[in-house]
Amino acid sequence: MECMPVVRARTSACMFAYKKCQLSAFVAKLKRKATRDKPSNVLDVTQLPSRKLVLSFVTASGCLALMAEWSWVAYTVLEVLIAAACCFGNVLVMCAVCFGIRDSLREPTFCFLVSLAVADFLVGVAAVPLAVLLDGWVSLIPELCLLLSCVVLVLTQASVLSLLAIAVDRYLRLHTPLRYKALATQRHTWIGVSVCWMLSCLLGFTPLFGWHNYSSPASDSTNTSSTSFIRPPCTFLSVISLPFMVYFNFLGCVMAPLLVMTLLYTRIFWSLQGRLKDSCPQSRASLLREKRLACSLALVLILFAGCWIPLHLMNCLLLFQGPQAVTQGTLYTGILLSHANSAVNPVIYACRIPKIQQAYGQLWRRFLAWLNCCHREKAGSQVINMQLSH
């Protein structure tokens, strides 16, 4: 989820006008300097920019505008492809777990995997379109702009807490096997899923309670009249505070759970390694399955951290070094990488988790059987129609 939109690239016309204003200011500055250094009735034309310099300046402005426009087009196309992959892949995961694996929703791990798949699906349905829309394309009231921007934070937090719940579940299964069956009931599992989403909403909507960028409407009304007020374009950073993104969201809501999960998986692998050395042949097979599943879930965690931490580090640079520290193309790359994580997870499940592999196979066979049945019905109806016509 947290995709972080940036200010939309200026169009070619806007860039040209902007550079033209810069050029006019440059010429006026040289004229003032020449007038100050020379007598009032003498102007040294050698100090003015030449026609060749003016043309090269304007040409460079047009090239920069064109490059910015094409980078935004490439970003939008890639976002559309990622959104389609997120929707298709995670719907397939939800169908595979719910319908392809027998009694899968009685196992806490698969319930939390479905929760993670729902969050990744909503990234494709909501977060990616909002990332493109809230890139300066619309002008909204600040409250609505802030609300839509917070949706992205909610989905990211839901993914983090689902991963944390999976890690806690695997740790309890391994270290408290006697109490695990009493704790990991279906009722307790769905309560855990509900708590994850409620906490995600609470943490993601925190900016609505005051930690944001825009000023209150009352203070704005004292300076501007309602008839002359023009709403600025809605962008993520125009309403979401960078200190909130760095200190609260990154350090508190992302890095802290990631550190806890790292410690849990370290304990899990350490314990499994010791048990495998001392295990008998009968229990060795189950321990190896447990280790394989833990490796797959740890890989999902590593990919999440690798896709999201670069974008959060860019936020840190923007906060401490200013807007010039991160280029627009780099920010677009970070946003695409964070969204791509939601499209990669279904591939990891298919390649690493045997039960989901089998469920994918069952769904594929059912789909082929359905197509074959439809084809036979169509062929039969054509034969009947031909017999009736004769």
Short mmCIF file of C-alpha atoms in Angstrom, two decimals:
data_model
loop_
_atom_site.label_atom_id
_atom_site.label_comp_id
_atom_site.label_asym_id
_atom_site.label_seq_id
_atom_site.Cartn_x
_atom_site.Cartn_y
_atom_site.Cartn_z
CA MET A 1 0.00 0.00 0.00
CA GLU A 2 1.98 3.08 1.10
CA CYS A 3 2.55 4.47 -2.24
CA MET A 4 3.55 7.90 -2.08
CA PRO A 5 2.43 10.15 -4.94
CA VAL A 6 4.59 13.10 -5.92
CA VAL A 7 3.88 16.36 -7.67
CA ARG A 8 2.88 15.73 -11.26
CA ALA A 9 5.32 16.58 -14.03
CA ARG A 10 4.67 19.89 -15.67
CA THR A 11 3.34 19.80 -19.20
CA SER A 12 5.50 21.10 -22.04
CA ALA A 13 3.60 24.37 -22.23
CA CYS A 14 3.93 25.02 -18.51
CA MET A 15 7.63 24.19 -18.53
CA PHE A 16 8.21 26.48 -21.49
CA ALA A 17 6.40 29.36 -19.77
CA TYR A 18 8.35 28.72 -16.57
CA LYS A 19 11.71 28.79 -18.35
CA LYS A 20 10.65 31.85 -20.34
CA CYS A 21 9.97 33.69 -17.09
CA GLN A 22 13.40 32.65 -15.81
CA LEU A 23 14.99 33.96 -19.00
CA SER A 24 13.14 37.28 -18.72
CA ALA A 25 14.33 37.67 -15.14
CA PHE A 26 17.89 36.88 -16.22
CA VAL A 27 17.79 39.50 -18.99
CA ALA A 28 16.31 42.12 -16.65
CA LYS A 29 19.03 41.41 -14.08
CA LEU A 30 21.76 41.94 -16.68
CA LYS A 31 20.14 45.16 -17.83
CA ARG A 32 20.02 46.48 -14.28
CA LYS A 33 23.67 45.55 -13.79
CA ALA A 34 24.68 47.27 -17.04
CA THR A 35 22.69 50.38 -16.13
CA ARG A 36 24.26 50.50 -12.67
CA ASP A 37 27.85 50.13 -14.00
CA LYS A 38 27.45 52.54 -16.95
CA PRO A 39 26.22 56.12 -17.26
CA SER A 40 22.45 56.49 -17.52
CA ASN A 41 22.52 57.15 -21.26
CA VAL A 42 24.90 54.27 -22.13
CA LEU A 43 23.99 50.58 -22.25
CA ASP A 44 26.66 47.93 -22.84
CA VAL A 45 24.94 45.47 -25.14
CA THR A 46 27.80 42.97 -24.76
CA GLN A 47 26.44 42.17 -21.31
CA LEU A 48 23.09 41.04 -22.71
CA PRO A 49 22.52 37.40 -23.69
CA SER A 50 23.04 36.64 -27.34
CA ARG A 51 20.33 35.32 -29.62
CA LYS A 52 22.17 31.98 -29.78
CA LEU A 53 22.17 31.73 -25.96
CA VAL A 54 18.45 32.52 -25.83
CA LEU A 55 17.63 29.85 -28.44
CA SER A 56 19.76 27.23 -26.67
CA PHE A 57 18.12 28.05 -23.35
CA VAL A 58 14.63 27.69 -24.83
CA THR A 59 15.59 24.44 -26.62
CA ALA A 60 16.93 22.95 -23.39
CA SER A 61 13.69 23.94 -21.65
CA GLY A 62 11.64 22.13 -24.25
CA CYS A 63 13.81 19.00 -23.98
CA LEU A 64 13.45 18.95 -20.19
CA ALA A 65 9.69 19.35 -20.49
CA LEU A 66 9.47 16.51 -23.01
CA MET A 67 11.59 14.21 -20.82
CA ALA A 68 9.41 14.99 -17.78
CA GLU A 69 6.26 14.30 -19.79
CA TRP A 70 7.54 10.96 -21.07
CA SER A 71 8.68 9.89 -17.58
CA TRP A 72 5.17 10.51 -16.30
CA VAL A 73 3.64 8.55 -19.20
CA ALA A 74 5.98 5.60 -18.52
CA TYR A 75 5.14 5.77 -14.81
CA THR A 76 1.39 5.72 -15.50
CA VAL A 77 1.60 2.79 -17.93
CA LEU A 78 3.65 0.75 -15.46
CA GLU A 79 1.19 1.57 -12.66
CA VAL A 80 -1.70 0.27 -14.79
CA LEU A 81 0.16 -2.99 -15.46
CA ILE A 82 1.02 -3.41 -11.78
CA ALA A 83 -2.60 -2.75 -10.76
CA ALA A 84 -3.84 -5.42 -13.19
CA ALA A 85 -1.26 -7.93 -11.86
CA CYS A 86 -2.21 -7.13 -8.24
CA CYS A 87 -5.91 -7.69 -8.89
CA PHE A 88 -5.57 -10.90 -10.91
CA GLY A 89 -2.85 -12.53 -8.79
CA ASN A 90 -4.40 -11.85 -5.40
CA VAL A 91 -7.93 -12.85 -6.50
CA LEU A 92 -6.34 -16.13 -7.60
CA VAL A 93 -4.68 -16.50 -4.17
CA MET A 94 -7.97 -15.87 -2.33
CA CYS A 95 -9.83 -18.38 -4.54
CA ALA A 96 -7.04 -20.96 -4.16
CA VAL A 97 -6.98 -20.71 -0.35
CA CYS A 98 -10.74 -20.47 0.18
CA PHE A 99 -11.88 -23.06 -2.40
CA GLY A 100 -8.81 -25.07 -3.40
CA ILE A 101 -7.39 -26.05 0.01
CA ARG A 102 -9.59 -28.19 2.23
CA ASP A 103 -10.28 -26.60 5.64
CA SER A 104 -7.64 -23.96 4.92
CA LEU A 105 -9.51 -21.23 6.79
CA ARG A 106 -9.22 -23.31 9.96
CA GLU A 107 -5.45 -22.78 9.87
CA PRO A 108 -4.35 -19.36 11.21
CA THR A 109 -1.47 -19.01 8.76
CA PHE A 110 -3.74 -19.28 5.73
CA CYS A 111 -6.28 -16.88 7.29
CA PHE A 112 -3.56 -14.26 7.69
CA LEU A 113 -2.34 -15.00 4.14
CA VAL A 114 -5.85 -14.25 2.89
CA SER A 115 -5.78 -11.00 4.88
CA LEU A 116 -2.48 -10.10 3.23
CA ALA A 117 -3.90 -11.01 -0.19
CA VAL A 118 -6.94 -8.76 0.45
CA ALA A 119 -4.61 -5.86 1.32
CA ASP A 120 -2.55 -6.50 -1.84
CA PHE A 121 -5.74 -6.73 -3.93
CA LEU A 122 -6.92 -3.36 -2.55
CA VAL A 123 -3.54 -1.89 -3.52
CA GLY A 124 -4.39 -2.69 -7.14
CA VAL A 125 -8.00 -1.54 -6.83
CA ALA A 126 -7.54 1.61 -4.72
CA ALA A 127 -3.93 2.55 -3.90
CA VAL A 128 -2.54 2.51 -7.44
CA PRO A 129 -5.42 4.54 -8.97
CA LEU A 130 -5.14 7.01 -6.08
CA ALA A 131 -1.37 7.25 -6.60
CA VAL A 132 -1.96 8.32 -10.21
CA LEU A 133 -4.95 10.55 -9.43
CA LEU A 134 -3.36 12.29 -6.44
CA ASP A 135 -0.39 13.31 -8.54
CA GLY A 136 -1.73 16.80 -9.14
CA TRP A 137 -4.52 15.84 -11.55
CA VAL A 138 -7.46 16.85 -9.38
CA SER A 139 -8.27 19.82 -7.16
CA LEU A 140 -10.08 18.76 -4.01
CA ILE A 141 -10.88 20.30 -0.67
CA PRO A 142 -7.99 19.57 1.74
CA GLU A 143 -10.09 17.29 3.95
CA LEU A 144 -11.04 14.99 1.07
CA CYS A 145 -7.49 15.03 -0.30
CA LEU A 146 -6.19 14.03 3.14
CA LEU A 147 -8.77 11.26 3.50
CA LEU A 148 -7.86 9.70 0.13
CA SER A 149 -4.15 9.94 0.93
CA CYS A 150 -4.68 8.14 4.24
CA VAL A 151 -6.24 5.16 2.43
CA VAL A 152 -2.78 4.36 1.04
CA LEU A 153 -1.34 4.36 4.57
CA VAL A 154 -4.09 2.05 5.85
CA LEU A 155 -3.38 -0.59 3.18
CA THR A 156 0.36 -0.50 3.86
CA GLN A 157 -0.22 -0.90 7.58
CA ALA A 158 -2.60 -3.82 6.97
CA SER A 159 0.15 -5.61 5.04
CA VAL A 160 2.70 -5.01 7.82
CA LEU A 161 0.38 -6.24 10.58
CA SER A 162 -0.68 -9.31 8.55
CA LEU A 163 2.98 -10.24 8.11
CA LEU A 164 3.54 -9.70 11.84
CA ALA A 165 0.56 -11.93 12.68
CA ILE A 166 1.93 -14.68 10.41
CA ALA A 167 5.34 -14.50 12.14
CA VAL A 168 3.75 -14.66 15.61
CA ASP A 169 1.61 -17.62 14.54
CA ARG A 170 4.61 -19.62 13.25
CA TYR A 171 6.57 -18.79 16.41
CA LEU A 172 3.76 -19.95 18.72
CA ARG A 173 3.21 -23.10 16.66
CA LEU A 174 6.85 -24.08 17.06
CA HIS A 175 7.59 -23.00 20.64
CA THR A 176 4.25 -23.69 22.37
CA PRO A 177 2.88 -26.75 20.52
CA LEU A 178 0.76 -27.90 23.48
CA ARG A 179 -1.01 -24.58 24.00
CA TYR A 180 -1.10 -23.73 20.28
CA LYS A 181 -4.20 -25.82 19.50
CA ALA A 182 -6.11 -24.15 22.31
CA LEU A 183 -5.00 -20.66 21.24
CA ALA A 184 -5.24 -21.00 17.45
CA THR A 185 -8.97 -21.60 17.16
CA GLN A 186 -10.93 -20.30 14.20
CA ARG A 187 -12.65 -17.72 16.41
CA HIS A 188 -9.36 -16.42 17.82
CA THR A 189 -7.87 -16.29 14.34
CA TRP A 190 -10.62 -14.12 12.88
CA ILE A 191 -10.47 -11.89 15.95
CA GLY A 192 -6.75 -11.47 15.20
CA VAL A 193 -7.50 -10.58 11.56
CA SER A 194 -10.10 -8.02 12.70
CA VAL A 195 -7.66 -6.49 15.19
CA CYS A 196 -5.04 -6.16 12.45
CA TRP A 197 -7.42 -4.20 10.21
CA MET A 198 -8.76 -2.03 13.02
CA LEU A 199 -5.22 -1.11 14.08
CA SER A 200 -4.37 -0.41 10.45
CA CYS A 201 -7.26 2.03 10.18
CA LEU A 202 -6.36 3.69 13.46
CA LEU A 203 -2.68 4.15 12.50
CA GLY A 204 -3.34 4.98 8.85
CA PHE A 205 -5.97 7.63 9.59
CA THR A 206 -3.83 9.34 12.26
CA PRO A 207 -3.25 12.44 10.04
CA LEU A 208 -7.00 13.10 10.15
CA PHE A 209 -6.63 13.90 13.85
CA GLY A 210 -4.32 16.87 13.24
CA TRP A 211 -0.89 15.71 12.04
CA HIS A 212 -1.14 17.07 8.51
CA ASN A 213 0.15 19.87 6.31
CA TYR A 214 -2.82 22.02 5.33
CA SER A 215 -4.15 24.88 7.44
CA SER A 216 -7.68 25.07 8.78
CA PRO A 217 -10.44 26.60 6.62
CA ALA A 218 -11.07 29.28 9.25
CA SER A 219 -7.54 30.66 8.95
CA ASP A 220 -7.74 30.57 5.16
CA SER A 221 -11.01 32.50 5.09
CA THR A 222 -9.42 35.48 6.82
CA ASN A 223 -6.94 35.90 3.96
CA THR A 224 -8.95 34.95 0.88
CA SER A 225 -12.55 35.42 -0.11
CA SER A 226 -14.71 32.53 -1.22
CA THR A 227 -15.03 33.92 -4.73
CA SER A 228 -11.29 34.36 -5.34
CA PHE A 229 -10.12 31.15 -3.63
CA ILE A 230 -8.67 28.57 -6.03
CA ARG A 231 -7.96 25.09 -4.69
CA PRO A 232 -4.41 23.85 -5.39
CA PRO A 233 -3.90 20.42 -7.01
CA CYS A 234 -4.28 17.53 -4.57
CA THR A 235 -0.98 15.71 -4.00
CA PHE A 236 0.15 13.32 -1.29
CA LEU A 237 2.85 15.56 0.16
CA SER A 238 0.61 18.64 0.08
CA VAL A 239 -1.48 17.16 2.91
CA ILE A 240 0.68 14.42 4.52
CA SER A 241 3.44 15.71 6.77
CA LEU A 242 6.97 14.46 6.12
CA PRO A 243 7.78 14.31 9.87
CA PHE A 244 4.72 12.06 10.25
CA MET A 245 5.92 9.82 7.40
CA VAL A 246 9.45 9.52 8.82
CA TYR A 247 9.06 9.49 12.60
CA PHE A 248 5.64 7.89 13.03
CA ASN A 249 4.94 5.82 9.90
CA PHE A 250 8.45 4.64 8.96
CA LEU A 251 10.16 4.25 12.34
CA GLY A 252 7.12 3.41 14.46
CA CYS A 253 4.70 1.57 12.17
CA VAL A 254 7.04 -0.13 9.66
CA MET A 255 10.55 -0.52 11.08
CA ALA A 256 9.48 -1.57 14.59
CA PRO A 257 7.27 -4.47 13.33
CA LEU A 258 9.96 -5.47 10.81
CA LEU A 259 12.54 -5.71 13.61
CA VAL A 260 10.16 -7.83 15.72
CA MET A 261 9.51 -10.13 12.74
CA THR A 262 13.24 -10.45 12.08
CA LEU A 263 13.81 -11.56 15.68
CA LEU A 264 10.92 -14.03 15.51
CA TYR A 265 12.12 -15.67 12.30
CA THR A 266 15.68 -15.78 13.64
CA ARG A 267 14.40 -17.69 16.70
CA ILE A 268 12.29 -19.96 14.45
CA PHE A 269 15.20 -20.92 12.18
CA TRP A 270 17.58 -21.34 15.12
CA SER A 271 15.12 -23.65 16.86
CA LEU A 272 14.36 -25.65 13.70
CA GLN A 273 18.05 -26.12 12.97
CA GLY A 274 18.66 -27.51 16.46
CA ARG A 275 15.63 -29.81 16.31
CA LEU A 276 16.58 -31.19 12.91
CA LYS A 277 19.98 -32.28 14.24
CA ASP A 278 18.43 -34.21 17.13
CA SER A 279 15.24 -35.41 15.43
CA CYS A 280 14.25 -38.97 14.60
CA PRO A 281 13.33 -39.92 11.01
CA GLN A 282 9.58 -39.81 11.80
CA SER A 283 9.57 -36.19 12.99
CA ARG A 284 12.21 -35.00 10.54
CA ALA A 285 9.74 -34.81 7.62
CA SER A 286 7.33 -32.53 9.50
CA LEU A 287 10.20 -30.32 10.68
CA LEU A 288 11.44 -29.99 7.10
CA ARG A 289 7.95 -28.95 5.95
CA GLU A 290 7.83 -26.40 8.74
CA LYS A 291 11.22 -25.06 7.75
CA ARG A 292 10.22 -24.78 4.08
CA LEU A 293 7.06 -22.87 4.97
CA ALA A 294 9.01 -20.58 7.33
CA CYS A 295 11.54 -19.90 4.54
CA SER A 296 8.74 -18.99 2.14
CA LEU A 297 7.10 -16.61 4.63
CA ALA A 298 10.47 -15.07 5.50
CA LEU A 299 11.06 -14.49 1.78
CA VAL A 300 7.74 -12.61 1.60
CA LEU A 301 8.93 -10.47 4.52
CA ILE A 302 12.31 -9.78 2.91
CA LEU A 303 10.66 -8.73 -0.36
CA PHE A 304 8.29 -6.43 1.53
CA ALA A 305 11.21 -4.73 3.28
CA GLY A 306 13.23 -4.48 0.06
CA CYS A 307 10.34 -2.90 -1.84
CA TRP A 308 9.18 -0.42 0.80
CA ILE A 309 12.31 0.72 2.65
CA PRO A 310 13.80 2.59 -0.39
CA LEU A 311 10.70 4.79 -0.59
CA HIS A 312 10.84 5.52 3.13
CA LEU A 313 14.53 6.40 2.85
CA MET A 314 13.60 8.88 0.11
CA ASN A 315 11.14 10.44 2.56
CA CYS A 316 14.00 10.81 5.03
CA LEU A 317 16.12 12.56 2.39
CA LEU A 318 13.24 14.88 1.51
CA LEU A 319 12.79 15.77 5.18
CA PHE A 320 16.45 16.36 6.07
CA GLN A 321 17.96 17.50 2.73
CA GLY A 322 15.02 19.20 1.01
CA PRO A 323 13.20 18.62 -2.33
CA GLN A 324 16.43 18.79 -4.34
CA ALA A 325 17.77 15.64 -2.64
CA VAL A 326 15.51 13.25 -4.61
CA THR A 327 14.69 13.58 -8.29
CA GLN A 328 11.21 13.03 -9.63
CA GLY A 329 12.26 9.96 -11.60
CA THR A 330 13.75 8.40 -8.46
CA LEU A 331 10.53 8.98 -6.54
CA TYR A 332 8.50 7.41 -9.33
CA THR A 333 10.81 4.39 -9.22
CA GLY A 334 10.34 4.05 -5.46
CA ILE A 335 6.55 4.24 -5.79
CA LEU A 336 6.52 1.61 -8.55
CA LEU A 337 8.74 -0.68 -6.49
CA SER A 338 6.45 -0.43 -3.46
CA HIS A 339 3.37 -1.22 -5.55
CA ALA A 340 5.11 -4.09 -7.34
CA ASN A 341 5.49 -5.88 -4.01
CA SER A 342 1.75 -6.55 -3.97
CA ALA A 343 1.97 -8.15 -7.43
CA VAL A 344 4.99 -10.33 -6.55
CA ASN A 345 3.50 -12.04 -3.46
CA PRO A 346 1.13 -14.38 -5.39
CA VAL A 347 4.12 -15.59 -7.44
CA ILE A 348 6.02 -16.40 -4.22
CA TYR A 349 3.06 -18.35 -2.88
CA ALA A 350 2.79 -20.34 -6.11
CA CYS A 351 6.50 -21.16 -6.24
CA ARG A 352 7.20 -21.84 -2.57
CA ILE A 353 4.07 -23.13 -0.78
CA PRO A 354 3.05 -26.67 -1.91
CA LYS A 355 -0.58 -26.44 -0.76
CA ILE A 356 -1.15 -23.28 -2.78
CA GLN A 357 0.60 -24.89 -5.76
CA GLN A 358 -1.86 -27.78 -5.59
CA ALA A 359 -4.78 -25.37 -5.19
CA TYR A 360 -3.66 -23.43 -8.28
CA GLY A 361 -3.58 -26.73 -10.20
CA GLN A 362 -7.10 -27.62 -9.06
CA LEU A 363 -8.43 -24.20 -10.08
CA TRP A 364 -6.76 -24.52 -13.48
CA ARG A 365 -8.27 -27.97 -14.06
CA ARG A 366 -11.72 -26.71 -13.06
CA PHE A 367 -11.38 -23.79 -15.43
CA LEU A 368 -10.39 -26.06 -18.32
CA ALA A 369 -13.28 -28.41 -17.52
CA TRP A 370 -15.68 -25.45 -17.52
CA LEU A 371 -14.37 -24.27 -20.89
CA ASN A 372 -14.72 -27.79 -22.31
CA CYS A 373 -18.28 -28.03 -21.01
CA CYS A 374 -19.19 -24.65 -22.52
CA HIS A 375 -17.68 -25.70 -25.86
CA ARG A 376 -19.68 -28.95 -25.88
CA GLU A 377 -22.92 -27.14 -25.06
CA LYS A 378 -22.28 -24.64 -27.84
CA ALA A 379 -21.50 -27.41 -30.33
CA GLY A 380 -24.62 -29.36 -29.27
CA SER A 381 -26.85 -26.34 -29.68
CA GLN A 382 -25.43 -25.74 -33.16
CA VAL A 383 -26.17 -29.35 -34.14
CA ILE A 384 -29.75 -29.10 -32.85
CA ASN A 385 -30.29 -25.84 -34.72
CA MET A 386 -29.00 -27.39 -37.95
CA GLN A 387 -31.32 -30.40 -37.55
CA LEU A 388 -34.29 -28.17 -36.90
CA SER A 389 -33.47 -26.03 -39.92
CA HIS A 390 -33.45 -29.12 -42.17
#
